[in-house]
Amino acid sequence: MARLIAHLDLDAFYATVELQRRPELRGLPVIVSGSGPRAVVTTASYEARRFGVGSAMPTSRALRLCPDAVLVPPDFEAYRAVSQKVMTLVRGTVDVVEVLGLDEAYLDLSGMHSPKAAMRRLVTQIREQTGMSASVGIGPNTLVAKVASDAEKPRGFVVLTREEACLRFAHASPSLVPGIGAKTAEKLERLGITTLQQLAATPGEVLAQHFGGRQGPWLRSRARFEASDQITPVRVAVSESRETTFDIDVTDGEELAAALRRLSENLCDGLARHRRSGRTIAIKVRLDDWTTVTRARTVEQPTNDVEVVYDVARGLLCEYAPSRPVRLLGVRMATFADEAEDAPRPPGGQLALPW
Amino acid sequence: MKLSTTSSELLGQLQTASRVASTRSAVQALSGVQFQATADLVELRATDMEVGLRIPLAAEVEREGTAVLPARLLLDVARQLPSGSLTLELRPAEQDVEIICGPAKFHLRTLRTEDFPPLPEPGGDQIVHLPARAFTETIAKVARSASRDETRPILTGILVSASGTELRMVATDSYRLSVKETRLEVPVEAGFEANVPARALQELERIVASGAEAETIEIGVRANQVVFRAGDVVLSSRLIDGQFPNYRQLLPETYEHELNVAGDELVGVVRRISLMAQKNAPLRLSFTEGELTISAQTPDVGEASEPLPVPFTGEPFEIGFNPDFLRDGLESVESGDVVLKLISPLRPGLIEAGDGSGFLYLIMPIRLNV
C-alpha cells in the first residue's frame, strides 16, 4: 500500500493566538518575545515577517528591522490550551498522529479514503473552531510533507509526489531541507553546490569525502527527498528542563541561587501539571566565555518536589563553583518514573457537563 | 501634580489598584496605575482593558494633574517606605515623579499618560441599586465554580441576573455548577442579565469586604459593559459575549437518593480524608445502609477512611469526586444541614443548602476504576 503522510503546521501560531486575545493588535506587526536584552523572537506575525523578522532572531535585531513592532511576552499556558484543541480535532480525523510541538504534527493518511478532502475539511474545522489557520503539505514521506507545508504558507495546501518535489525545489538552496543547516549549506557552497538539484546529482562518494561516510550519502538522499514514511505516534519527552539567559552576566552566588530556585519552581510546576516525576536532576551552566558544563545527580525516589530539586541543583552548583560570570543557568529533570504508576486515575476519569 | 498623603494610605489603595493593572499587556501604560488629582479628589486608576478600577486616595492636593506610574514597582516601593506622611510630585521636565517619605527619596519615571485609556463613568442605560452585602455574598457563593480556562471565555464569567425580588448568580467550569438565588427585600426597578467576568466580581467582592463603606452597589448595564459603583469606588468590566449554558435543562428532575447530613460534620470528614487524595486521586463515597464511608488512597503516600452515619437505604453504591470540588460545594453551604442528592455513580450529584437559602451545587463525579 502506498504511504501517504501529511504535515500540518499552524500559521504564525503564537502570534495568531495573541491576536485572537488582543484584536486591537490585528494588522500590526506583532513579535512574540521576552523583553530582556538577550531575548529572541518566539514567533512573528506575517506583518512583521514582511520586514524580515523571523523566529529565533535576537529580538534586538528584529526591532531594528521593524521598529514599530509590538512586543508581546509569550504565554505558553494559552498556547498549550489552543494547541490541545487543535490536536483533538486532528485526532478526530486521523488515527495515527505524531505531534511535533505545539503547532505542528505529522499525520499518517495511508489507506484513508479521499485523504485530500479530509485534510481540507480538517483545516476548515480548525479555522472554524479555534480561529487558527493551518498549512498542509501532503507527500509520500515526512520530508516531502514538511517541505510542502512550508512552500505556500500561510494557508498553504500543497500535495506533491517525491519526483514533483525534486522538480519544484530543484533550484532552491539545500538549506530549504530540514536537517541541512546554515553551516552545511556554506560548506556545500564552497564545493560549488548551491541548489538541491546539484546536490542530488553529486555522487555519494564525493560527498562522503567531504562530509564523512554517513552524512555524505544522507545529504544526497535528503536532496532527492528520500525520507522515512513511518511516523512515531507517541513522543514521550525523555527530559524536561528550564533555563534562563541573564540580561547581565551574574557572579553573585546569592543571585544565582535565587535564579536556580525560580527555575526549579518553574520546572516542578510543569512536571506536576503533567503528573510526572523524575530521578535525575541536572544543572547547566554557561559562563561568559561560553564554556558550557552540565552536572547531574540521581536521587533514590522519583520526585517533582521543588525542595528536593532545588536542594540537589543548589548542591551541584556549589560543587561546580563557577569560576567566571555566569551567562546562562538551567535545571533539567530526567529518568522519569513510569507514568502509569504516577497517574492513579485515567485521563477522562473526571466527567464533565455537556458544555 | 503634587499631593501629600501617608505611606500606609498609599500602600492600602495601591494594593487594590495594582491587582487590576495589566501584567502582560503590549501597551506599557496599562501596567501602570494612573494618579488623577483634582482639587477635591485624588483617584487611582488601573485597567487591563477588560476590568477597570477607580479608587479614591485620601490626600491633600497641592497641584492638580495626572501621572501614570508602573504599578508593580510603585507597590514594591510603597511596601518598603517608612510609615508617615509622604509627598508625591510630578516633575514634567524630568518625566518622573518624586516621592519623598521621611528621609527616603525616589524618582520614578512615568509611563505615557496618553496611552492610558479613559475609564467609564458610573451610570448607564439601565441603573439598578442592590444592597452591597447581599450582592457580594452571592458572588462569594458561586465564584469558585467559574472556569479559569481562558480558551472558554463564556465559562470564565458569572451569569448575574436580577428581576423582581430575586438576584441570581450562576457559574460553572463544566465540572461543577453553582447557583445562588438571593431574595431581595426591595424589588429591583429594572431587571437585567449579564455575563460578568468572575475576576471582576471577585475584585468587587474583595473591595466591599475589605471595608469600602457602601450600603448599596449601583450597577449600570450597557451594551457590552457593566459599571459598578460602591461608595467612591468604581469598577467597570467588559461583558462576556455569547450564550451562557442553559443549566436548567441539566438539573436532573428526580434523584434516587436524598440525604440530609449535618454540614459541618461532612465538611470535617471531607477535609480530613482529602489529605490522602493527592496527585488527582478521587475521594470515594461509599454508601451502605445507614452509613457513608469516605475514603481516599494515593499510591506511595497512604490512605484514609472515615464512616459517618447517614439516612441511606437501598442498594449500596460508590461514587467518586474531585476532593477540591466537593469541598468547595460543601463549604459554600456554610452552616446547617446539607442535602445530598444522588442518582448513580456516573450521574451528577447535587448539594443543596438544607435551610432553603437558595444555594445549589451540581458536581460531576469521577469515574472510579474499581
XYZ file of C-alpha atoms in Angstrom:
725
model
C 0.000 0.000 0.000
C 1.364 3.416 -0.922
C 2.240 5.538 2.059
C 0.803 9.000 2.412
C 1.962 11.451 5.044
C 0.667 14.927 5.829
C 2.439 17.665 7.726
C 0.111 20.121 9.382
C 1.620 23.390 10.540
C -0.310 26.197 12.227
C 0.495 29.568 10.672
C 2.339 32.019 12.942
C 0.793 30.095 15.796
C 1.751 32.087 18.899
C 1.170 35.377 17.139
C -2.267 34.227 15.976
C -3.257 33.208 19.492
C -2.140 36.600 20.757
C -4.095 38.393 18.022
C -7.154 36.409 18.922
C -6.858 37.530 22.524
C -5.992 41.100 21.611
C -7.886 42.017 18.487
C -6.599 45.590 18.825
C -3.244 44.350 17.534
C -4.674 42.974 14.311
C -2.908 44.271 11.225
C 0.067 45.429 13.274
C 3.488 43.811 13.160
C 3.499 41.682 16.322
C 6.535 39.937 17.744
C 6.104 37.372 20.500
C 9.219 37.546 22.589
C 10.583 38.243 26.019
C 11.881 41.742 26.531
C 15.368 41.379 28.008
C 18.439 42.448 26.030
C 19.165 38.853 25.077
C 15.634 37.750 24.242
C 14.950 36.031 20.928
C 11.837 36.086 18.769
C 9.487 33.179 19.517
C 7.295 33.994 16.565
C 6.255 36.968 14.479
C 3.017 37.853 12.718
C 3.109 37.952 8.924
C 3.025 41.747 9.077
C 6.313 41.624 10.994
C 7.793 38.921 8.774
C 7.459 41.293 5.849
C 10.214 43.333 7.476
C 12.470 40.296 7.529
C 11.746 39.355 11.124
C 11.994 35.619 11.727
C 11.791 33.106 14.556
C 14.845 32.656 16.788
C 16.269 36.014 15.699
C 17.566 38.172 18.550
C 14.729 40.479 19.480
C 17.034 43.477 19.449
C 17.763 42.813 15.774
C 14.089 42.227 14.987
C 13.281 45.611 16.489
C 15.937 47.272 14.350
C 14.354 45.698 11.263
C 10.858 46.635 12.352
C 10.982 49.426 14.932
C 7.194 49.766 15.100
C 6.652 46.143 16.059
C 4.547 45.464 19.131
C 6.354 43.169 21.574
C 4.136 40.645 23.306
C 5.528 38.407 26.060
C 4.880 34.705 25.385
C 2.123 32.991 27.357
C 2.657 29.272 26.902
C -0.327 28.342 29.061
C -2.617 29.880 26.481
C -0.745 28.385 23.524
C -0.909 24.931 25.060
C -4.649 25.219 25.566
C -5.291 26.174 21.937
C -2.838 23.548 20.722
C -4.686 20.893 22.653
C -7.956 21.838 20.987
C -6.364 21.688 17.554
C -4.755 18.329 18.235
C -8.075 16.953 19.445
C -9.618 17.921 16.109
C -6.664 16.355 14.281
C -7.093 13.110 16.177
C -10.765 13.173 15.340
C -9.830 12.952 11.648
C -6.689 10.830 11.638
C -5.788 7.904 13.851
C -2.010 7.972 13.663
C -0.614 11.360 14.648
C 2.856 12.416 15.662
C 2.701 15.706 17.487
C 5.946 17.590 16.962
C 5.322 20.637 19.050
C 2.511 22.928 20.000
C 1.940 23.950 16.407
C 2.811 21.061 14.110
C 2.157 17.389 13.596
C 2.689 14.553 11.124
C -0.440 12.654 10.166
C -0.462 9.222 8.578
C -3.076 9.274 5.820
C -2.131 5.895 4.332
C -5.188 3.889 3.320
C -7.512 6.748 4.073
C -10.494 7.329 1.814
C -10.148 10.659 -0.082
C -7.363 11.964 2.156
C -7.109 15.382 0.487
C -10.779 16.176 1.021
C -10.451 15.013 4.598
C -7.495 17.323 5.172
C -9.322 20.280 3.646
C -12.244 19.586 5.951
C -9.874 19.368 8.891
C -8.302 22.732 8.058
C -11.752 24.324 7.821
C -12.764 22.719 11.077
C -9.643 24.018 12.803
C -10.273 27.505 11.500
C -13.925 27.493 12.497
C -13.464 26.048 15.945
C -10.208 27.614 17.043
C -9.644 30.524 14.683
C -6.203 29.155 13.782
C -5.156 28.947 10.159
C -3.049 25.982 9.121
C -0.861 24.980 6.216
C -0.813 21.411 4.990
C 1.724 19.510 2.964
C 1.000 16.019 1.686
C 3.544 13.613 0.271
C 4.879 10.082 0.300
C 7.136 10.723 3.276
C 7.717 13.136 6.155
C 10.300 15.195 4.298
C 8.133 15.927 1.254
C 5.185 16.648 3.537
C 7.172 19.036 5.696
C 8.706 20.991 2.815
C 5.335 21.107 1.041
C 3.531 22.530 4.060
C 6.115 25.290 4.201
C 6.009 26.073 0.481
C 2.918 28.254 0.343
C 2.426 29.474 3.889
C 0.121 30.875 5.188
C -2.980 28.770 4.477
C -0.999 26.626 2.054
C -2.248 23.317 0.757
C 0.374 21.547 -1.325
C 0.319 17.945 -2.490
C 3.493 16.560 -4.093
C 4.980 13.251 -5.124
C 8.677 12.785 -4.440
C 9.508 13.438 -8.100
C 7.388 16.590 -8.147
C 9.135 17.809 -5.027
C 12.535 17.267 -6.675
C 11.428 19.266 -9.702
C 9.696 22.043 -7.835
C 12.582 22.709 -5.474
C 15.377 21.880 -7.921
C 16.765 25.402 -7.822
C 16.231 26.030 -4.146
C 19.141 26.196 -1.741
C 19.971 22.939 0.048
C 19.159 24.701 3.320
C 15.483 24.530 2.351
C 15.548 20.941 3.515
C 15.211 20.411 7.266
C 18.431 18.896 8.575
C 20.666 20.939 6.297
C 21.599 23.974 8.314
C 23.458 27.149 7.520
C 26.872 25.591 8.296
C 26.370 22.625 5.971
C 24.924 24.853 3.252
C 28.022 27.045 3.473
C 30.290 24.052 3.181
C 28.316 22.796 0.172
C 28.583 26.193 -1.432
C 32.359 26.042 -1.142
C 32.135 22.827 -3.163
C 30.115 24.692 -5.761
C 26.837 23.080 -4.762
C 24.192 25.764 -4.373
C 20.960 24.000 -5.365
C 19.155 20.847 -4.351
C 19.351 19.633 -7.938
C 23.156 19.888 -7.886
C 23.275 18.181 -4.521
C 21.081 15.333 -5.741
C 23.318 14.889 -8.772
C 26.564 14.829 -6.777
C 27.871 11.287 -6.412
C 27.670 9.901 -2.912
C 31.424 9.200 -2.814
C 32.266 12.834 -3.443
C 30.022 13.944 -0.623
C 31.397 11.187 1.599
C 34.891 12.621 1.118
C 33.845 15.958 2.496
C 31.125 15.029 4.929
C 32.059 11.523 6.006
C 30.585 8.170 5.172
C 27.354 8.763 6.999
C 26.436 12.381 6.455
C 27.577 12.443 2.808
C 25.147 9.893 1.399
C 22.479 11.165 3.781
C 22.756 14.667 2.303
C 22.260 13.259 -1.167
C 19.188 11.298 -0.137
C 17.767 14.405 1.524
C 18.198 16.325 -1.738
C 16.345 13.522 -3.516
C 13.571 13.922 -0.958
C 14.021 10.427 0.339
C 12.998 10.029 3.944
C 11.114 7.867 6.349
C 7.471 7.186 5.565
C 6.836 5.995 9.088
C 5.738 8.297 11.841
C 6.093 7.791 15.545
C 2.682 8.270 17.093
C 3.769 8.885 20.658
C 6.655 11.082 21.507
C 7.485 10.846 25.129
C 9.754 13.593 26.287
C 12.717 11.964 27.986
C 13.583 15.040 29.932
C 12.153 18.400 30.793
C 14.163 21.494 31.525
C 14.013 25.186 32.209
C 16.808 27.602 31.544
C 17.379 31.295 31.546
C 19.923 33.600 29.970
C 20.696 36.502 32.256
C 20.382 40.025 30.965
C 23.682 40.772 32.618
C 26.143 38.009 33.482
C 25.859 37.043 37.133
C 28.721 36.475 39.576
C 26.874 36.791 42.862
C 26.193 33.399 44.454
C 23.002 34.536 46.120
C 21.631 35.811 42.860
C 22.484 32.550 41.119
C 20.784 30.616 43.901
C 17.674 32.762 43.542
C 17.591 32.142 39.808
C 18.068 28.436 40.418
C 15.172 28.492 42.844
C 12.900 30.163 40.290
C 13.895 27.685 37.601
C 13.309 24.757 39.948
C 9.883 26.072 40.888
C 9.024 26.546 37.267
C 10.242 23.094 36.320
C 8.424 21.354 39.177
C 5.287 23.246 38.324
C 5.389 21.910 34.791
C 6.188 18.401 35.973
C 3.367 18.415 38.480
C 0.940 19.617 35.860
C 1.749 16.641 33.706
C 1.885 14.402 36.741
C 5.447 13.416 36.042
C 8.304 12.952 38.400
C 11.906 12.044 37.731
C 15.042 10.906 39.467
C 17.872 12.627 37.625
C 18.331 16.286 38.390
C 20.865 18.209 36.345
C 22.079 21.760 36.069
C 23.517 23.514 33.063
C 25.854 26.458 33.422
C 27.218 28.618 30.640
C 29.960 31.062 31.545
C 30.609 34.399 29.889
C 33.282 32.752 27.716
C 30.639 30.237 26.515
C 32.173 27.352 28.432
C 29.129 25.168 28.991
C 29.005 22.439 31.599
C 26.313 20.160 32.925
C 26.332 18.350 36.242
C 23.774 15.723 37.238
C 22.799 13.662 40.225
C 20.259 10.867 40.532
C 18.115 10.572 43.627
C 16.507 7.438 45.090
C 12.865 8.313 44.649
C 11.203 9.970 41.659
C 10.280 13.492 42.639
C 8.773 16.710 41.418
C 9.095 18.344 44.809
C 10.659 21.760 44.415
C 12.506 21.493 47.738
C 14.254 18.301 46.674
C 15.019 19.542 43.176
C 16.311 22.890 44.366
C 18.408 21.259 47.071
C 20.144 18.946 44.623
C 20.533 21.659 41.992
C 21.981 24.068 44.524
C 24.398 21.392 45.719
C 25.536 20.754 42.155
C 26.062 24.454 41.569
C 28.057 24.865 44.781
C 30.279 21.937 43.843
C 30.914 23.333 40.399
C 31.526 26.813 41.803
C 31.581 28.793 38.528
C 34.948 30.452 38.075
C 33.661 33.218 35.819
C 30.457 35.236 35.482
C 27.505 33.064 34.522
C 25.597 33.809 31.342
C 23.032 31.028 31.352
C 21.650 28.746 34.018
C 19.351 25.756 33.581
C 17.752 22.924 35.524
C 16.770 19.633 33.951
C 14.838 16.594 35.131
C 15.227 13.176 33.505
C 14.731 9.467 34.237
C 11.007 9.804 34.599
C 9.055 7.403 36.720
C 6.702 5.116 34.858
C 3.848 7.441 34.094
C 1.234 4.780 34.644
C 2.032 4.381 38.309
C 2.188 8.125 38.623
C -1.337 8.726 37.450
C -3.804 6.923 39.654
C -6.809 7.933 37.627
C -7.144 7.555 33.880
C -7.437 10.743 31.886
C -11.103 11.460 31.384
C -11.973 9.956 34.746
C -13.442 13.288 35.694
C -16.809 13.540 33.979
C -17.915 16.894 32.623
C -21.169 18.679 31.972
C -22.051 18.916 28.280
C -20.712 22.434 27.660
C 0.591 67.281 40.026
C 1.637 67.432 43.637
C -0.070 65.795 46.562
C 0.610 64.637 50.078
C -0.742 61.555 51.792
C 0.587 58.849 54.096
C 2.578 55.805 53.116
C 0.015 53.434 54.647
C -2.867 55.050 52.736
C -0.893 54.826 49.510
C 0.039 51.200 50.134
C -3.515 50.193 51.028
C -5.108 51.656 47.915
C -2.250 50.653 45.672
C -2.574 47.012 46.675
C -6.102 47.039 45.340
C -5.377 49.063 42.214
C -2.317 47.061 41.210
C -4.333 43.837 41.164
C -6.301 45.232 38.262
C -3.346 46.684 36.348
C -2.294 44.538 33.432
C 0.628 42.201 33.922
C 1.235 41.343 30.328
C -0.037 43.995 28.013
C 1.650 45.200 24.875
C 0.704 48.718 25.898
C 3.091 49.686 28.659
C 0.818 52.272 30.208
C -1.633 49.510 31.092
C 0.882 48.034 33.505
C 0.678 51.327 35.327
C -1.559 52.973 37.834
C -2.826 56.430 36.985
C -2.983 59.187 39.590
C -5.654 61.766 38.886
C -5.569 64.704 41.224
C -8.293 67.306 41.065
C -8.994 69.963 43.649
C -11.333 67.844 45.703
C -10.353 64.276 44.861
C -7.396 62.069 44.150
C -8.180 58.882 42.313
C -6.047 55.850 41.489
C -6.969 54.173 38.238
C -5.920 50.876 36.747
C -7.143 48.750 33.874
C -6.157 45.831 31.722
C -8.777 46.770 29.118
C -11.116 44.103 30.466
C -11.587 45.350 34.005
C -11.144 48.956 35.073
C -10.932 50.274 38.614
C -11.104 53.757 40.109
C -10.468 54.110 43.815
C -10.023 57.248 45.887
C -6.796 58.114 47.667
C -7.121 60.239 50.774
C -4.678 63.034 50.020
C -4.193 66.740 50.041
C -3.787 68.220 46.599
C -1.273 70.996 46.212
C -1.276 70.987 42.446
C -3.770 69.226 40.185
C -2.645 66.907 37.441
C -2.239 63.352 36.316
C 0.584 60.825 36.037
C 0.956 57.124 35.268
C 3.485 55.104 37.258
C 4.463 51.452 36.914
C 2.082 49.685 39.310
C 4.282 46.789 40.317
C 7.340 48.921 41.020
C 5.384 51.580 42.870
C 3.786 48.897 45.019
C 7.206 47.477 45.871
C 8.366 50.967 46.789
C 5.257 51.679 48.881
C 5.770 48.441 50.793
C 9.230 49.493 51.871
C 8.526 53.101 52.756
C 8.733 54.118 56.410
C 5.347 54.912 57.893
C 4.368 58.549 57.972
C 3.449 61.279 55.567
C 4.743 61.431 52.055
C 4.631 63.773 49.114
C 4.319 62.781 45.527
C 5.176 65.294 42.840
C 5.194 65.083 39.068
C 8.283 66.699 37.556
C 7.350 67.165 33.885
C 10.834 68.252 32.825
C 12.415 65.088 34.211
C 9.415 62.944 33.180
C 9.360 61.393 36.576
C 7.529 61.505 39.870
C 9.371 62.395 43.030
C 8.279 60.582 46.152
C 9.604 61.824 49.447
C 8.811 59.916 52.599
C 10.829 60.842 55.648
C 14.461 60.755 54.599
C 13.753 58.456 51.625
C 13.563 59.981 48.176
C 12.537 58.199 44.970
C 12.324 59.310 41.378
C 10.159 57.011 39.289
C 9.988 57.526 35.531
C 6.399 57.935 34.395
C 4.631 55.909 31.721
C 2.870 57.631 28.830
C -0.331 59.211 30.140
C -1.667 59.493 26.581
C -1.716 55.696 26.293
C -3.814 55.272 29.410
C -7.445 54.870 28.337
C -10.266 56.858 29.910
C -12.335 54.701 32.256
C -16.128 54.588 32.085
C -18.166 56.883 34.262
C -20.755 55.280 36.514
C -24.289 55.130 35.230
C -25.627 53.617 32.043
C -28.741 52.912 30.029
C -30.090 50.922 32.893
C -29.292 51.525 36.522
C -30.049 49.144 39.346
C -29.327 49.575 43.034
C -28.723 46.472 45.090
C -27.758 46.002 48.734
C -23.956 45.661 48.803
C -23.802 42.770 51.246
C -26.396 40.635 49.507
C -24.642 41.212 46.217
C -21.120 40.359 47.355
C -22.229 37.397 49.447
C -23.903 35.974 46.392
C -20.685 36.429 44.439
C -18.719 34.616 47.126
C -21.027 31.610 46.914
C -20.575 30.919 43.237
C -17.268 32.476 42.182
C -15.172 29.389 42.830
C -17.080 27.424 40.214
C -16.210 29.824 37.410
C -13.670 28.493 34.948
C -10.163 29.900 34.747
C -9.647 28.418 31.304
C -9.356 31.453 29.054
C -9.908 29.387 25.945
C -13.525 29.037 27.004
C -14.378 32.649 27.749
C -18.072 32.088 28.397
C -17.348 29.887 31.383
C -14.953 32.421 32.922
C -17.933 34.597 33.734
C -20.664 34.615 36.324
C -24.149 34.959 34.913
C -25.752 37.670 37.023
C -29.452 38.336 36.770
C -31.853 40.360 38.823
C -35.560 40.740 38.440
C -38.317 41.464 40.900
C -37.122 40.399 44.315
C -34.661 37.842 43.070
C -30.944 38.140 42.481
C -29.367 35.091 40.883
C -25.786 34.201 40.029
C -24.608 31.120 38.152
C -21.081 29.879 37.450
C -19.685 26.672 36.016
C -16.372 25.305 34.832
C -18.152 22.287 33.329
C -17.100 20.058 36.232
C -19.428 21.731 38.680
C -22.113 24.361 38.634
C -23.096 26.782 41.358
C -26.389 28.604 41.503
C -27.247 31.061 44.245
C -30.576 32.784 44.459
C -30.824 35.638 46.913
C -34.106 37.185 47.926
C -34.122 40.981 47.826
C -36.103 42.957 50.360
C -36.851 45.665 47.863
C -37.699 44.639 44.312
C -35.348 45.981 41.646
C -36.654 48.735 39.414
C -35.435 47.251 36.174
C -34.238 43.702 35.736
C -31.082 42.729 33.867
C -28.973 39.744 32.934
C -25.262 39.872 32.159
C -22.304 37.508 31.964
C -19.649 39.325 34.001
C -16.044 38.101 34.180
C -15.641 36.304 37.522
C -12.427 38.138 38.291
C -14.192 41.489 38.082
C -16.852 40.348 40.535
C -14.306 38.778 42.846
C -12.424 42.058 42.875
C -15.629 43.883 43.707
C -16.326 41.431 46.496
C -12.849 41.927 47.932
C -13.145 45.692 47.821
C -16.523 45.717 49.548
C -15.494 43.067 52.086
C -12.329 44.971 52.951
C -14.286 47.948 54.087
C -15.450 50.137 51.250
C -18.192 51.954 53.085
C -21.107 51.244 50.862
C -24.614 50.178 51.717
C -25.646 49.751 48.144
C -23.992 48.941 44.876
C -25.074 50.877 41.851
C -24.993 48.768 38.734
C -25.093 50.307 35.291
C -25.506 47.818 32.463
C -24.676 48.881 28.929
C -24.480 47.007 25.656
C -21.160 45.318 26.320
C -20.071 46.790 29.590
C -21.092 46.952 33.206
C -20.121 49.604 35.722
C -20.358 49.016 39.470
C -20.161 51.834 41.960
C -19.728 51.138 45.651
C -19.213 54.353 47.580
C -16.266 56.110 45.954
C -15.060 53.014 44.181
C -15.957 52.471 40.527
C -15.266 49.118 38.945
C -16.074 48.576 35.308
C -15.872 45.456 33.243
C -16.374 44.231 29.754
C -19.246 41.758 29.470
C -18.674 38.316 28.030
C -20.317 37.670 24.675
C -22.183 34.548 23.789
C -24.776 32.228 25.185
C -24.225 31.054 28.751
C -25.011 27.320 29.003
C -28.646 26.589 29.658
C -28.053 24.939 33.006
C -31.691 24.461 33.954
C -32.273 21.683 31.473
C -29.327 19.886 33.019
C -30.509 19.784 36.576
C -31.926 16.283 36.979
C -35.616 16.312 37.838
C -35.551 13.417 40.231
C -32.895 11.777 42.327
C -32.542 8.236 43.563
C -31.229 9.267 46.963
C -31.856 12.360 49.013
C -29.895 12.573 52.241
C -29.905 15.202 54.942
C -26.474 15.388 56.533
C -25.053 17.745 59.139
C -22.969 20.090 57.006
C -20.124 20.793 59.409
C -19.615 17.093 60.155
C -19.481 16.193 56.499
C -17.106 19.053 55.676
C -14.859 17.937 58.542
C -14.630 14.394 57.244
C -14.098 15.533 53.656
C -11.306 17.908 54.681
C -9.554 15.211 56.708
C -9.790 12.396 54.205
C -8.872 14.678 51.286
C -5.360 14.872 52.687
C -4.816 11.360 51.371
C -6.250 12.121 47.939
C -3.169 13.557 46.257
C -1.995 13.564 42.650
C -5.559 13.818 41.368
C -6.763 10.774 43.274
C -10.527 10.866 43.787
C -12.396 10.920 47.035
C -14.569 7.806 47.332
C -18.006 7.993 48.892
C -19.384 4.524 49.683
C -22.986 4.375 50.738
C -24.366 1.398 52.642
C -27.451 1.018 54.825
C -27.328 3.896 57.308
C -23.692 4.746 56.654
C -21.448 6.764 54.380
C -17.752 5.904 54.322
C -15.454 8.455 52.782
C -12.057 7.163 51.756
C -9.051 8.140 49.693
C -5.891 6.456 48.629
C -2.737 7.666 46.923
C -0.151 5.096 45.887
C 3.154 5.542 47.739
C 1.565 8.102 50.038
C -1.096 6.335 52.054
C -4.799 6.039 52.588
C -7.547 7.143 54.948
C -11.189 6.422 55.599
C -13.901 7.534 57.982
C -17.526 6.486 58.365
C -20.394 8.841 59.007
C -23.961 7.866 59.878
C -26.406 8.933 57.164
C -30.031 8.019 56.480
C -29.167 5.922 53.434
C -31.315 2.989 52.331
C -31.224 0.782 49.261
C -28.550 -0.864 47.128
C -25.049 0.112 48.315
C -23.110 2.169 45.822
C -19.878 4.069 45.465
C -19.242 7.393 43.758
C -16.011 9.351 43.255
C -15.489 13.103 43.368
C -12.622 15.510 42.986
C -11.892 16.374 46.640
C -11.480 20.093 45.967
C -14.710 20.356 44.023
C -16.638 18.511 46.712
C -15.155 20.650 49.468
C -15.903 23.876 47.570
C -19.537 22.884 47.311
C -19.919 21.844 50.921
C -18.126 24.894 52.255
C -20.389 27.193 50.278
C -23.364 25.846 52.205
C -21.763 27.232 55.350
C -23.968 26.162 58.220
C -26.798 23.817 58.995
C -27.879 20.801 57.079
C -26.675 19.802 53.674
C -28.955 17.944 51.341
C -27.041 15.459 49.213
C -28.898 14.243 46.150
C -27.523 11.395 44.087
C -28.644 9.168 41.256
C -25.883 6.756 40.335
C -22.062 6.635 40.197
C -21.818 8.289 36.787
C -24.619 10.828 37.080
C -24.238 14.311 38.529
C -24.714 14.810 42.243
C -26.393 17.799 43.830
C -25.529 19.614 47.034
C -28.173 21.947 48.437
C -28.438 24.127 51.471
C -30.918 22.430 53.792
C -32.220 25.751 55.090
C -33.773 26.689 51.773
C -31.328 29.579 51.384
C -31.334 29.115 47.643
C -27.910 27.624 47.020
C -27.311 24.603 44.852
C -24.182 22.962 43.588
C -24.154 20.376 40.845
C -20.999 18.278 40.766
C -19.867 15.740 38.173
C -18.349 12.551 39.516
C -15.022 10.943 38.712
C -15.279 7.542 37.117
C -13.880 5.063 39.624
C -11.894 2.173 38.231
C -12.887 -0.285 40.905
